[in-house]
Coordinates of C-alpha atoms in Angstrom, one line a residue:
X140 CA 7.3 1.8 -12.3
X141 CA 7.9 1.9 -8.2
X142 CA 10.3 0.3 -6.9
X143 CA 9.6 -0.4 -2.9
X144 CA 12.9 -1.0 -1.1
X145 CA 12.2 -2.3 2.2
X146 CA 15.1 -1.2 4.1
X147 CA 13.6 -1.6 7.5
X148 CA 13.9 -4.3 10.1
X149 CA 9.8 -5.5 10.1
X150 CA 7.4 -6.6 7.6
X151 CA 5.2 -4.0 5.0
X152 CA 3.6 -3.5 1.9
X153 CA 2.8 -0.5 -0.3
X154 CA -1.1 0.2 -1.1
X155 CA -2.0 2.8 -3.3
X156 CA -5.7 3.9 -2.9
X157 CA -7.7 6.4 -4.2
X158 CA -7.5 10.3 -2.9
X159 CA -8.8 10.3 0.7
X160 CA -9.6 6.5 1.3
X161 CA -6.3 5.4 2.9
X162 CA -8.1 5.7 6.6
X163 CA -10.7 2.9 4.9
X164 CA -8.6 1.0 3.5
X165 CA -6.1 0.2 6.7
X166 CA -9.2 0.0 8.8
X167 CA -10.5 -2.5 6.5
X168 CA -7.1 -4.6 6.8
X169 CA -7.2 -4.6 9.9
X170 CA -10.6 -6.5 9.8
X171 CA -9.2 -9.5 7.7
X172 CA -8.2 -11.1 10.9
X173 CA -6.5 -14.2 10.2
X174 CA -7.0 -14.3 6.1
X175 CA -4.9 -11.0 6.3
X176 CA -1.5 -12.5 5.7
X177 CA -3.1 -14.7 2.7
X178 CA -3.6 -12.3 1.1
X179 CA -0.8 -9.5 2.1
X180 CA -3.3 -7.4 4.2
X181 CA -4.7 -6.2 0.8
X182 CA -8.8 -5.7 1.7
X183 CA -10.8 -6.5 -1.5
X184 CA -12.1 -2.3 -2.5
X185 CA -13.0 -0.7 -5.5
X186 CA -10.7 2.1 -3.4
X187 CA -7.4 -0.1 -3.5
X188 CA -5.5 1.2 -6.9
X189 CA -2.1 -0.7 -7.1
X190 CA -0.2 -2.9 -4.0
X191 CA 2.6 -4.5 -3.6
X192 CA 3.1 -8.0 -1.6
X193 CA 4.4 -8.0 2.2
X194 CA 8.2 -7.4 1.6
X195 CA 10.3 -9.3 4.4
X196 CA 12.9 -6.8 6.1
X197 CA 16.0 -6.4 3.1
X198 CA 14.1 -7.3 0.1
X199 CA 12.6 -5.1 -2.5
X200 CA 10.0 -5.7 -5.3
X201 CA 9.0 -3.0 -8.3
X202 CA 5.2 -2.6 -9.5
X203 CA 4.4 -1.4 -12.9
X204 CA 0.7 0.9 -13.5
X205 CA -0.5 3.7 -15.2
X206 CA -1.3 6.8 -13.2
X207 CA -4.6 7.8 -12.9
X208 CA -5.0 10.7 -15.9
X209 CA -7.0 12.9 -13.6
X210 CA -4.9 15.5 -11.9
X211 CA -5.0 14.8 -8.1
X212 CA -3.4 13.2 -4.8
X213 CA -3.6 9.4 -4.5
X214 CA -2.2 8.2 -1.0
X215 CA 0.1 5.4 -0.1
X216 CA -0.3 3.1 3.0
X217 CA 1.3 0.5 4.7
X218 CA -1.6 -2.1 5.8
X219 CA 0.2 -4.3 7.6
X220 CA -1.4 -4.4 11.3
X221 CA -1.0 -1.3 13.2
X222 CA 1.1 0.4 10.5
X223 CA -1.5 2.1 8.5
X224 CA -2.0 5.5 10.7
X225 CA 1.3 6.3 10.6
X226 CA 3.0 4.7 7.4
X227 CA 1.7 6.9 4.6
X228 CA 2.5 9.7 2.1
X229 CA 1.1 10.9 -1.6
X230 CA 1.3 10.5 -4.5
X231 CA 0.8 13.6 -6.8
X232 CA -0.9 13.4 -10.2
X233 CA 0.0 16.6 -12.1
X234 CA -1.5 17.6 -15.8

């Protein structure tokens, strides 16, 4: 379970991507244009593994997923326009 608490004063999401795909997924989200908000700025891509919706300030969401079985480093990123270049991190999958 991943619990995302948006304690900021801006809208955010959490998108977990395949290893090394955060930049690509962030770029795809920017290209969504006006349809982006309808889709929570989560592009249709096989490199998107799991995601939350867009969370308004002072709200939270839990998502449940099975972590990948292959050890490695999956990325997470906020794909709200303009956020992907700095709002990101790593989820380490260990054996």
